PDB file of C-alpha atoms in Angstrom:
ATOM      1  CA  SER A   5       0.092  -0.095   0.108  1.00  0.00           C
ATOM      2  CA  ASN A   6       1.100   3.617  -0.334  1.00  0.00           C
ATOM      3  CA  VAL A   7       2.478   5.605   2.841  1.00  0.00           C
ATOM      4  CA  THR A   8       2.140   9.191   3.857  1.00  0.00           C
ATOM      5  CA  ILE A   9       4.479  10.023   6.585  1.00  0.00           C
ATOM      6  CA  ASN A  10       5.806  13.876   7.836  1.00  0.00           C
ATOM      7  CA  GLU A  11       8.917  15.031   7.248  1.00  0.00           C
ATOM      8  CA  ALA A  12      11.135  13.503   9.574  1.00  0.00           C
ATOM      9  CA  GLU A  13       9.702  10.679  10.396  1.00  0.00           C
ATOM     10  CA  LEU A  14      10.383   7.400  10.003  1.00  0.00           C
ATOM     11  CA  VAL A  15       9.416   5.557   6.320  1.00  0.00           C
ATOM     12  CA  GLY A  16       8.394   1.374   6.745  1.00  0.00           C
ATOM     13  CA  ILE A  17       7.934  -0.620   4.085  1.00  0.00           C
ATOM     14  CA  MET A  18       7.076  -4.472   5.054  1.00  0.00           C
ATOM     15  CA  ALA A  19       7.390  -6.533   1.518  1.00  0.00           C
ATOM     16  CA  GLU A  20       5.188  -9.667   1.116  1.00  0.00           C
ATOM     17  CA  ALA A  21       5.534 -12.650  -1.397  1.00  0.00           C
ATOM     18  CA  ALA A  22       4.299 -16.181  -1.661  1.00  0.00           C
ATOM     19  CA  ASP A  23       6.028 -18.599  -4.054  1.00  0.00           C
ATOM     20  CA  LEU A  24       4.190 -21.920  -5.005  1.00  0.00           C
ATOM     21  CA  GLU A  25       7.500 -23.679  -5.155  1.00  0.00           C
ATOM     22  CA  ASN A  26       8.835 -22.248  -1.969  1.00  0.00           C
ATOM     23  CA  ASP A  27      12.001 -21.265  -3.447  1.00  0.00           C
ATOM     24  CA  GLU A  28      14.077 -18.854  -1.304  1.00  0.00           C
ATOM     25  CA  LEU A  29      13.254 -15.211  -1.981  1.00  0.00           C
ATOM     26  CA  THR A  30      15.155 -11.977  -2.458  1.00  0.00           C
ATOM     27  CA  TYR A  31      14.177  -8.878  -2.706  1.00  0.00           C
ATOM     28  CA  THR A  32      15.538  -5.965  -3.899  1.00  0.00           C
ATOM     29  CA  ILE A  33      14.588  -1.788  -3.642  1.00  0.00           C
ATOM     30  CA  ASN A  34      15.445   0.841  -6.478  1.00  0.00           C
ATOM     31  CA  ASP A  35      16.007   3.563  -3.701  1.00  0.00           C
ATOM     32  CA  SER A  36      19.158   3.870  -1.941  1.00  0.00           C
ATOM     33  CA  ARG A  37      17.686   6.020   0.271  1.00  0.00           C
ATOM     34  CA  PHE A  38      16.230   2.849   1.798  1.00  0.00           C
ATOM     35  CA  VAL A  39      17.875   0.309   4.369  1.00  0.00           C
ATOM     36  CA  GLN A  40      17.518  -2.543   3.816  1.00  0.00           C
ATOM     37  CA  ASN A  41      16.886  -5.638   6.526  1.00  0.00           C
ATOM     38  CA  ASN A  42      15.571  -8.949   4.493  1.00  0.00           C
ATOM     39  CA  ASN A  43      12.134  -7.665   2.976  1.00  0.00           C
ATOM     40  CA  THR A  44      11.504  -4.796   5.557  1.00  0.00           C
ATOM     41  CA  PHE A  45      12.762  -1.381   4.078  1.00  0.00           C
ATOM     42  CA  THR A  46      13.691   2.006   6.212  1.00  0.00           C
ATOM     43  CA  TRP A  47      14.438   5.497   5.223  1.00  0.00           C
ATOM     44  CA  GLN A  48      14.502   8.184   8.150  1.00  0.00           C
ATOM     45  CA  THR A  49      13.353  10.906   5.996  1.00  0.00           C
ATOM     46  CA  ASP A  50      14.858  14.190   6.897  1.00  0.00           C
ATOM     47  CA  TYR A  51      13.522  17.922   6.628  1.00  0.00           C
ATOM     48  CA  ASN A  52      14.805  18.732   2.988  1.00  0.00           C
ATOM     49  CA  ASP A  53      12.446  15.401   1.766  1.00  0.00           C
ATOM     50  CA  SER A  54       9.076  16.834   1.703  1.00  0.00           C
ATOM     51  CA  GLY A  55       7.801  15.166  -2.261  1.00  0.00           C
ATOM     52  CA  ILE A  56       6.109  12.246  -3.928  1.00  0.00           C
ATOM     53  CA  TYR A  57       7.900   8.959  -4.705  1.00  0.00           C
ATOM     54  CA  ASP A  58       7.396   6.053  -6.494  1.00  0.00           C
ATOM     55  CA  ILE A  59       9.550   3.233  -5.152  1.00  0.00           C
ATOM     56  CA  LEU A  60       9.783   0.237  -6.829  1.00  0.00           C
ATOM     57  CA  ILE A  61      10.015  -3.146  -4.520  1.00  0.00           C
ATOM     58  CA  THR A  62      11.331  -7.061  -6.668  1.00  0.00           C
ATOM     59  CA  VAL A  63      11.369 -10.221  -5.540  1.00  0.00           C
ATOM     60  CA  SER A  64      12.789 -13.234  -7.470  1.00  0.00           C
ATOM     61  CA  ASP A  65      13.487 -16.910  -6.534  1.00  0.00           C
ATOM     62  CA  GLY A  66      16.367 -16.522  -8.847  1.00  0.00           C
ATOM     63  CA  GLU A  67      14.901 -17.398 -12.741  1.00  0.00           C
ATOM     64  CA  LEU A  68      11.782 -15.526 -11.842  1.00  0.00           C
ATOM     65  CA  ASP A  69      11.137 -11.830 -10.726  1.00  0.00           C
ATOM     66  CA  ASP A  70       7.851  -9.851  -9.459  1.00  0.00           C
ATOM     67  CA  SER A  71       8.209  -6.001  -8.868  1.00  0.00           C
ATOM     68  CA  LYS A  72       5.081  -3.788  -7.158  1.00  0.00           C
ATOM     69  CA  THR A  73       5.465   0.473  -7.258  1.00  0.00           C
ATOM     70  CA  VAL A  74       5.059   1.643  -3.824  1.00  0.00           C
ATOM     71  CA  THR A  75       3.658   5.532  -3.706  1.00  0.00           C
ATOM     72  CA  VAL A  76       5.604   7.519  -0.475  1.00  0.00           C
ATOM     73  CA  LYS A  77       4.377  11.162  -0.167  1.00  0.00           C
ATOM     74  CA  VAL A  78       6.619  12.978   2.314  1.00  0.00           C
ATOM     75  CA  ASN A  79       4.191  15.956   3.902  1.00  0.00           C
ATOM     76  CA  ASN A  80       6.469  19.153   4.166  1.00  0.00           C
ATOM     77  CA  LEU A  81       6.294  20.188   8.080  1.00  0.00           C
ATOM     78  CA  ASN A  82       6.574  23.582   8.839  1.00  0.00           C
ATOM     79  CA  ARG A  83       9.519  24.942  11.586  1.00  0.00           C
ATOM     80  CA  PRO A  84       9.587  28.210  12.753  1.00  0.00           C
ATOM     81  CA  PRO A  85      11.856  30.684  12.260  1.00  0.00           C
ATOM     82  CA  LEU A  86      14.306  31.433  14.469  1.00  0.00           C
ATOM     83  CA  LEU A  87      15.685  35.047  15.839  1.00  0.00           C
ATOM     84  CA  SER A  88      19.130  36.058  16.418  1.00  0.00           C
ATOM     85  CA  PHE A  89      20.349  36.854  20.186  1.00  0.00           C
ATOM     86  CA  ILE A  90      19.593  40.521  20.252  1.00  0.00           C
ATOM     87  CA  PRO A  91      22.077  42.248  23.474  1.00  0.00           C
ATOM     88  CA  ASP A  92      20.632  44.249  26.345  1.00  0.00           C
ATOM     89  CA  ILE A  93      21.033  48.256  25.191  1.00  0.00           C
ATOM     90  CA  THR A  94      22.696  51.318  27.001  1.00  0.00           C
ATOM     91  CA  GLN A  95      22.179  54.529  26.081  1.00  0.00           C
ATOM     92  CA  ASN A  96      22.103  58.009  26.949  1.00  0.00           C
ATOM     93  CA  GLU A  97      19.231  60.183  26.722  1.00  0.00           C
ATOM     94  CA  ASN A  98      18.422  62.833  23.325  1.00  0.00           C
ATOM     95  CA  THR A  99      20.235  59.807  21.371  1.00  0.00           C
ATOM     96  CA  THR A 100      19.291  57.491  18.423  1.00  0.00           C
ATOM     97  CA  ILE A 101      18.914  53.801  18.968  1.00  0.00           C
ATOM     98  CA  PHE A 102      18.843  51.938  15.933  1.00  0.00           C
ATOM     99  CA  ILE A 103      17.666  47.805  16.128  1.00  0.00           C
ATOM    100  CA  ILE A 104      17.924  45.475  13.399  1.00  0.00           C
ATOM    101  CA  PRO A 105      16.658  41.768  14.377  1.00  0.00           C
ATOM    102  CA  ASN A 106      17.922  39.222  11.906  1.00  0.00           C
ATOM    103  CA  ALA A 107      15.845  36.014  11.592  1.00  0.00           C
ATOM    104  CA  THR A 108      16.539  33.190   9.774  1.00  0.00           C
ATOM    105  CA  ASP A 109      13.869  29.974   8.599  1.00  0.00           C
ATOM    106  CA  PRO A 110      15.874  26.749   8.413  1.00  0.00           C
ATOM    107  CA  ASP A 111      13.110  25.896   5.538  1.00  0.00           C
ATOM    108  CA  ASN A 112      14.235  28.682   3.343  1.00  0.00           C
ATOM    109  CA  GLU A 113      17.948  27.703   3.897  1.00  0.00           C
ATOM    110  CA  ASN A 114      17.563  23.760   2.787  1.00  0.00           C
ATOM    111  CA  ASN A 115      17.560  22.653  -0.845  1.00  0.00           C
ATOM    112  CA  VAL A 116      13.693  22.017  -1.248  1.00  0.00           C
ATOM    113  CA  ILE A 117      11.940  25.088  -3.188  1.00  0.00           C
ATOM    114  CA  ASN A 118       8.705  24.333  -2.018  1.00  0.00           C
ATOM    115  CA  ASP A 119       8.830  24.648   1.621  1.00  0.00           C
ATOM    116  CA  ASP A 120      10.078  28.093   1.491  1.00  0.00           C
ATOM    117  CA  ASN A 121       8.368  30.841   3.802  1.00  0.00           C
ATOM    118  CA  ASN A 122       7.901  34.310   4.207  1.00  0.00           C
ATOM    119  CA  PHE A 123       8.455  36.273   7.431  1.00  0.00           C
ATOM    120  CA  ALA A 124       7.230  38.877   9.127  1.00  0.00           C
ATOM    121  CA  PHE A 125       8.481  41.077  12.058  1.00  0.00           C
ATOM    122  CA  GLY A 126       6.568  42.501  15.021  1.00  0.00           C
ATOM    123  CA  ILE A 127       7.356  44.210  18.363  1.00  0.00           C
ATOM    124  CA  ASN A 128       5.880  44.794  21.582  1.00  0.00           C
ATOM    125  CA  ALA A 129       7.010  48.581  22.812  1.00  0.00           C
ATOM    126  CA  SER A 130       4.384  49.529  25.260  1.00  0.00           C
ATOM    127  CA  THR A 131       6.933  50.411  28.374  1.00  0.00           C
ATOM    128  CA  LEU A 132       8.450  53.072  26.243  1.00  0.00           C
ATOM    129  CA  PRO A 133       7.498  56.708  27.254  1.00  0.00           C
ATOM    130  CA  SER A 134       7.691  58.578  23.995  1.00  0.00           C
ATOM    131  CA  PRO A 135       7.071  57.672  20.164  1.00  0.00           C
ATOM    132  CA  PHE A 136       8.982  54.921  18.388  1.00  0.00           C
ATOM    133  CA  SER A 137       9.029  53.843  14.231  1.00  0.00           C
ATOM    134  CA  PHE A 138       9.132  49.875  13.502  1.00  0.00           C
ATOM    135  CA  ASP A 139       9.845  48.414   9.867  1.00  0.00           C
ATOM    136  CA  GLN A 140       7.162  44.785   9.949  1.00  0.00           C
ATOM    137  CA  THR A 141       9.311  44.368   6.818  1.00  0.00           C
ATOM    138  CA  THR A 142      13.243  45.091   7.802  1.00  0.00           C
ATOM    139  CA  GLY A 143      12.397  45.138  11.852  1.00  0.00           C
ATOM    140  CA  LEU A 144      13.890  48.359  11.680  1.00  0.00           C
ATOM    141  CA  PHE A 145      13.467  49.472  15.217  1.00  0.00           C
ATOM    142  CA  GLU A 146      13.995  53.451  16.172  1.00  0.00           C
ATOM    143  CA  TRP A 147      13.513  55.343  19.049  1.00  0.00           C
ATOM    144  CA  SER A 148      15.559  58.159  20.430  1.00  0.00           C
ATOM    145  CA  PRO A 149      14.581  59.012  23.991  1.00  0.00           C
ATOM    146  CA  ALA A 150      14.558  62.247  25.142  1.00  0.00           C
ATOM    147  CA  PHE A 151      15.629  64.605  28.239  1.00  0.00           C
ATOM    148  CA  GLU A 152      12.468  62.861  30.301  1.00  0.00           C
ATOM    149  CA  ASP A 153      13.018  59.202  28.714  1.00  0.00           C
ATOM    150  CA  SER A 154      15.940  57.428  31.638  1.00  0.00           C
ATOM    151  CA  GLY A 155      15.005  54.401  32.976  1.00  0.00           C
ATOM    152  CA  ASN A 156      14.679  50.575  31.927  1.00  0.00           C
ATOM    153  CA  TYR A 157      12.478  49.072  29.250  1.00  0.00           C
ATOM    154  CA  SER A 158      11.450  46.041  28.081  1.00  0.00           C
ATOM    155  CA  ILE A 159      10.727  45.287  24.834  1.00  0.00           C
ATOM    156  CA  THR A 160      10.039  42.246  22.734  1.00  0.00           C
ATOM    157  CA  PHE A 161      10.917  41.400  19.317  1.00  0.00           C
ATOM    158  CA  ASN A 162       8.846  38.685  17.052  1.00  0.00           C
ATOM    159  CA  VAL A 163       9.234  37.349  13.712  1.00  0.00           C
ATOM    160  CA  THR A 164       6.637  34.719  12.375  1.00  0.00           C
ATOM    161  CA  ASP A 165       5.948  33.279   9.003  1.00  0.00           C
ATOM    162  CA  GLY A 166       2.662  33.053   9.716  1.00  0.00           C
ATOM    163  CA  GLN A 167       2.152  30.245  11.250  1.00  0.00           C
ATOM    164  CA  LEU A 168       4.874  29.722  13.593  1.00  0.00           C
ATOM    165  CA  SER A 169       6.703  32.371  15.470  1.00  0.00           C
ATOM    166  CA  ASP A 170       9.765  33.200  17.464  1.00  0.00           C
ATOM    167  CA  GLU A 171      10.385  35.939  19.879  1.00  0.00           C
ATOM    168  CA  GLN A 172      13.097  37.031  21.841  1.00  0.00           C
ATOM    169  CA  ALA A 173      12.820  40.520  24.877  1.00  0.00           C
ATOM    170  CA  LEU A 174      15.929  42.587  25.875  1.00  0.00           C
ATOM    171  CA  THR A 175      16.011  45.618  28.014  1.00  0.00           C
ATOM    172  CA  ILE A 176      16.628  49.479  27.181  1.00  0.00           C
ATOM    173  CA  LYS A 177      18.597  51.483  29.350  1.00  0.00           C
ATOM    174  CA  VAL A 178      18.551  55.151  28.883  1.00  0.00           C
ATOM    175  CA  ASN A 179      20.887  56.772  31.019  1.00  0.00           C
ATOM    176  CA  ASN A 180      20.282  59.990  32.283  1.00  0.00           C
ATOM    177  CA  VAL A 181      21.898  63.229  30.489  1.00  0.00           C
ATOM    178  CA  ASN A 182      22.419  66.273  32.390  1.00  0.00           C
ATOM    179  CA  ARG A 183      21.452  69.490  31.447  1.00  0.00           C
ATOM    180  CA  ALA A 184      22.925  72.526  32.617  1.00  0.00           C
ATOM    181  CA  PRO A 185      21.437  75.481  34.153  1.00  0.00           C
ATOM    182  CA  ARG A 186      21.016  79.235  32.491  1.00  0.00           C
ATOM    183  CA  ILE A 187      21.286  81.852  33.760  1.00  0.00           C
ATOM    184  CA  ILE A 188      17.936  84.206  32.284  1.00  0.00           C
ATOM    185  CA  SER A 189      18.349  87.321  34.281  1.00  0.00           C
ATOM    186  CA  SER A 190      20.293  90.718  33.591  1.00  0.00           C
ATOM    187  CA  PRO A 191      22.876  92.061  36.234  1.00  0.00           C
ATOM    188  CA  ALA A 192      22.651  95.713  37.915  1.00  0.00           C
ATOM    189  CA  ILE A 193      25.486  97.515  36.838  1.00  0.00           C
ATOM    190  CA  ASN A 194      24.938 100.685  38.295  1.00  0.00           C
ATOM    191  CA  ALA A 195      25.792 101.077  42.122  1.00  0.00           C
ATOM    192  CA  ALA A 196      26.089 104.516  44.379  1.00  0.00           C
ATOM    193  CA  GLU A 197      28.535 105.222  47.180  1.00  0.00           C
ATOM    194  CA  GLU A 198      27.349 103.810  50.876  1.00  0.00           C
ATOM    195  CA  LEU A 199      23.762 102.395  49.478  1.00  0.00           C
ATOM    196  CA  GLN A 200      23.100  99.314  49.017  1.00  0.00           C
ATOM    197  CA  TYR A 201      22.913  97.103  45.626  1.00  0.00           C
ATOM    198  CA  ILE A 202      21.218  94.493  45.105  1.00  0.00           C
ATOM    199  CA  SER A 203      20.914  92.289  42.032  1.00  0.00           C
ATOM    200  CA  ASP A 204      19.035  89.333  41.854  1.00  0.00           C
ATOM    201  CA  VAL A 205      20.359  86.213  39.600  1.00  0.00           C
ATOM    202  CA  GLU A 206      18.099  84.046  38.081  1.00  0.00           C
ATOM    203  CA  ALA A 207      18.454  80.817  36.496  1.00  0.00           C
ATOM    204  CA  GLU A 208      16.562  77.791  34.932  1.00  0.00           C
ATOM    205  CA  ASP A 209      17.281  74.094  34.564  1.00  0.00           C
ATOM    206  CA  ASP A 210      15.089  71.843  31.690  1.00  0.00           C
ATOM    207  CA  ASP A 211      15.910  69.128  34.588  1.00  0.00           C
ATOM    208  CA  ILE A 212      14.232  70.712  37.418  1.00  0.00           C
ATOM    209  CA  ALA A 213      11.127  70.406  35.561  1.00  0.00           C
ATOM    210  CA  THR A 214      11.461  66.673  34.650  1.00  0.00           C
ATOM    211  CA  LYS A 215      13.707  65.167  37.207  1.00  0.00           C
ATOM    212  CA  THR A 216      14.325  64.902  41.122  1.00  0.00           C
ATOM    213  CA  GLY A 217      16.708  65.575  42.620  1.00  0.00           C
ATOM    214  CA  ASP A 218      18.557  68.753  40.527  1.00  0.00           C
ATOM    215  CA  ASP A 219      19.217  71.644  42.553  1.00  0.00           C
ATOM    216  CA  ILE A 220      20.476  75.155  41.581  1.00  0.00           C
ATOM    217  CA  ARG A 221      23.134  76.474  43.439  1.00  0.00           C
ATOM    218  CA  PHE A 222      24.865  80.547  43.062  1.00  0.00           C
ATOM    219  CA  SER A 223      28.147  81.736  44.013  1.00  0.00           C
ATOM    220  CA  LEU A 224      30.673  84.376  43.177  1.00  0.00           C
ATOM    221  CA  SER A 225      33.678  83.525  41.936  1.00  0.00           C
ATOM    222  CA  VAL A 226      35.203  87.702  41.158  1.00  0.00           C
ATOM    223  CA  ALA A 227      33.565  90.539  43.063  1.00  0.00           C
ATOM    224  CA  PRO A 228      34.601  93.249  44.638  1.00  0.00           C
ATOM    225  CA  VAL A 229      35.236  93.402  49.101  1.00  0.00           C
ATOM    226  CA  GLY A 230      31.978  92.687  50.813  1.00  0.00           C
ATOM    227  CA  MET A 231      29.755  91.604  47.884  1.00  0.00           C
ATOM    228  CA  ILE A 232      27.865  88.276  49.016  1.00  0.00           C
ATOM    229  CA  ILE A 233      25.509  86.408  47.118  1.00  0.00           C
ATOM    230  CA  ASN A 234      22.509  83.972  48.705  1.00  0.00           C
ATOM    231  CA  SER A 235      23.578  80.903  47.644  1.00  0.00           C
ATOM    232  CA  SER A 236      20.148  79.515  47.206  1.00  0.00           C
ATOM    233  CA  SER A 237      18.153  82.474  46.080  1.00  0.00           C
ATOM    234  CA  GLY A 238      20.451  84.111  43.944  1.00  0.00           C
ATOM    235  CA  ILE A 239      20.312  88.044  45.694  1.00  0.00           C
ATOM    236  CA  ILE A 240      23.701  89.393  45.552  1.00  0.00           C
ATOM    237  CA  GLU A 241      24.119  92.586  48.154  1.00  0.00           C
ATOM    238  CA  TRP A 242      26.519  94.922  48.496  1.00  0.00           C
ATOM    239  CA  ILE A 243      27.385  98.416  49.727  1.00  0.00           C
ATOM    240  CA  PRO A 244      30.057 100.085  48.176  1.00  0.00           C
ATOM    241  CA  THR A 245      32.973 101.626  50.817  1.00  0.00           C
ATOM    242  CA  ASN A 246      34.088 105.199  49.504  1.00  0.00           C
ATOM    243  CA  GLU A 247      37.243 103.972  48.394  1.00  0.00           C
ATOM    244  CA  GLN A 248      34.751 101.586  46.179  1.00  0.00           C
ATOM    245  CA  ALA A 249      32.922 104.261  44.767  1.00  0.00           C
ATOM    246  CA  GLU A 250      34.973 104.969  41.863  1.00  0.00           C
ATOM    247  CA  GLY A 251      35.993 102.630  39.208  1.00  0.00           C
ATOM    248  CA  ASN A 252      34.916  99.601  37.498  1.00  0.00           C
ATOM    249  CA  HIS A 253      34.204  95.782  39.322  1.00  0.00           C
ATOM    250  CA  SER A 254      33.995  92.738  37.832  1.00  0.00           C
ATOM    251  CA  VAL A 255      31.762  90.608  38.957  1.00  0.00           C
ATOM    252  CA  THR A 256      31.716  86.470  37.740  1.00  0.00           C
ATOM    253  CA  VAL A 257      28.283  84.777  39.452  1.00  0.00           C
ATOM    254  CA  ALA A 258      27.751  80.661  38.730  1.00  0.00           C
ATOM    255  CA  ALA A 259      24.648  78.897  38.861  1.00  0.00           C
ATOM    256  CA  THR A 260      25.482  74.999  39.591  1.00  0.00           C
ATOM    257  CA  ASP A 261      23.294  72.326  39.782  1.00  0.00           C
ATOM    258  CA  SER A 262      23.376  69.187  42.188  1.00  0.00           C
ATOM    259  CA  TYR A 263      25.527  67.232  39.237  1.00  0.00           C
ATOM    260  CA  GLY A 264      28.562  70.070  38.399  1.00  0.00           C
ATOM    261  CA  ALA A 265      27.209  71.845  35.478  1.00  0.00           C
ATOM    262  CA  ASN A 266      26.776  75.279  35.499  1.00  0.00           C
ATOM    263  CA  ASP A 267      26.637  78.576  33.512  1.00  0.00           C
ATOM    264  CA  THR A 268      28.413  81.599  34.477  1.00  0.00           C
ATOM    265  CA  GLN A 269      27.883  85.505  33.185  1.00  0.00           C
ATOM    266  CA  ILE A 270      30.398  87.864  33.787  1.00  0.00           C
ATOM    267  CA  PHE A 271      29.468  91.860  34.063  1.00  0.00           C
ATOM    268  CA  ILE A 272      30.966  95.300  35.419  1.00  0.00           C
ATOM    269  CA  VAL A 273      29.478  97.374  38.344  1.00  0.00           C
ATOM    270  CA  THR A 274      30.421 100.836  38.225  1.00  0.00           C
TER     271      THR A 274
END
């Protein structure tokens, strides 16, 4: 009888014959893929063997013979595509992350052309805090985390041939990138003898609005004698003496955040 199996399964054929004269019978097969054990023939198929094969089995008593054709149908067995390893990624805020997953399909790499598959990529990146782009055909993933996006994010890539699939998860770690504060106020540049001089230094830091732990401190690195600044409020105070009333006085003020980044302002008080 004919035989139907799936790829990677064992084909087994047992030939049966009778001789009226009870002569010793020998059996042969016309396909070298089969292993013979007397009247039993076996073939261990693999994933390259899908197709239909007409097998001729012959029995002989040494003088006369008889043959019969057995049709063996080996069904294609689909195998899942495989994603190559994708390592975890660490990158800074305000940079662009590119990931191109690589996938293979063992059915596309054998010598059989009737079992090739087209596959498509997918992604689960719902944890990402800002938009990203993804191409299902190439698998190209592109994301530019903003300055507000530091943290750890888990995403999962998948590939499918329409029936079977493979997936892989990875972690993207986005490092915080500190931004320096900016002095946004204009200084008071006029002072009078023995009268209080006040200048309010104002600074802003984009990280304060979006992150915790950033704090601005003010300082003077160049200043006339007697001039002071409140490190928290940025208020500069000074009462010029009689000797200081004439001349120009250089002032350098700095606004520094918790990470040491700073902005400076240089001006002259007359």
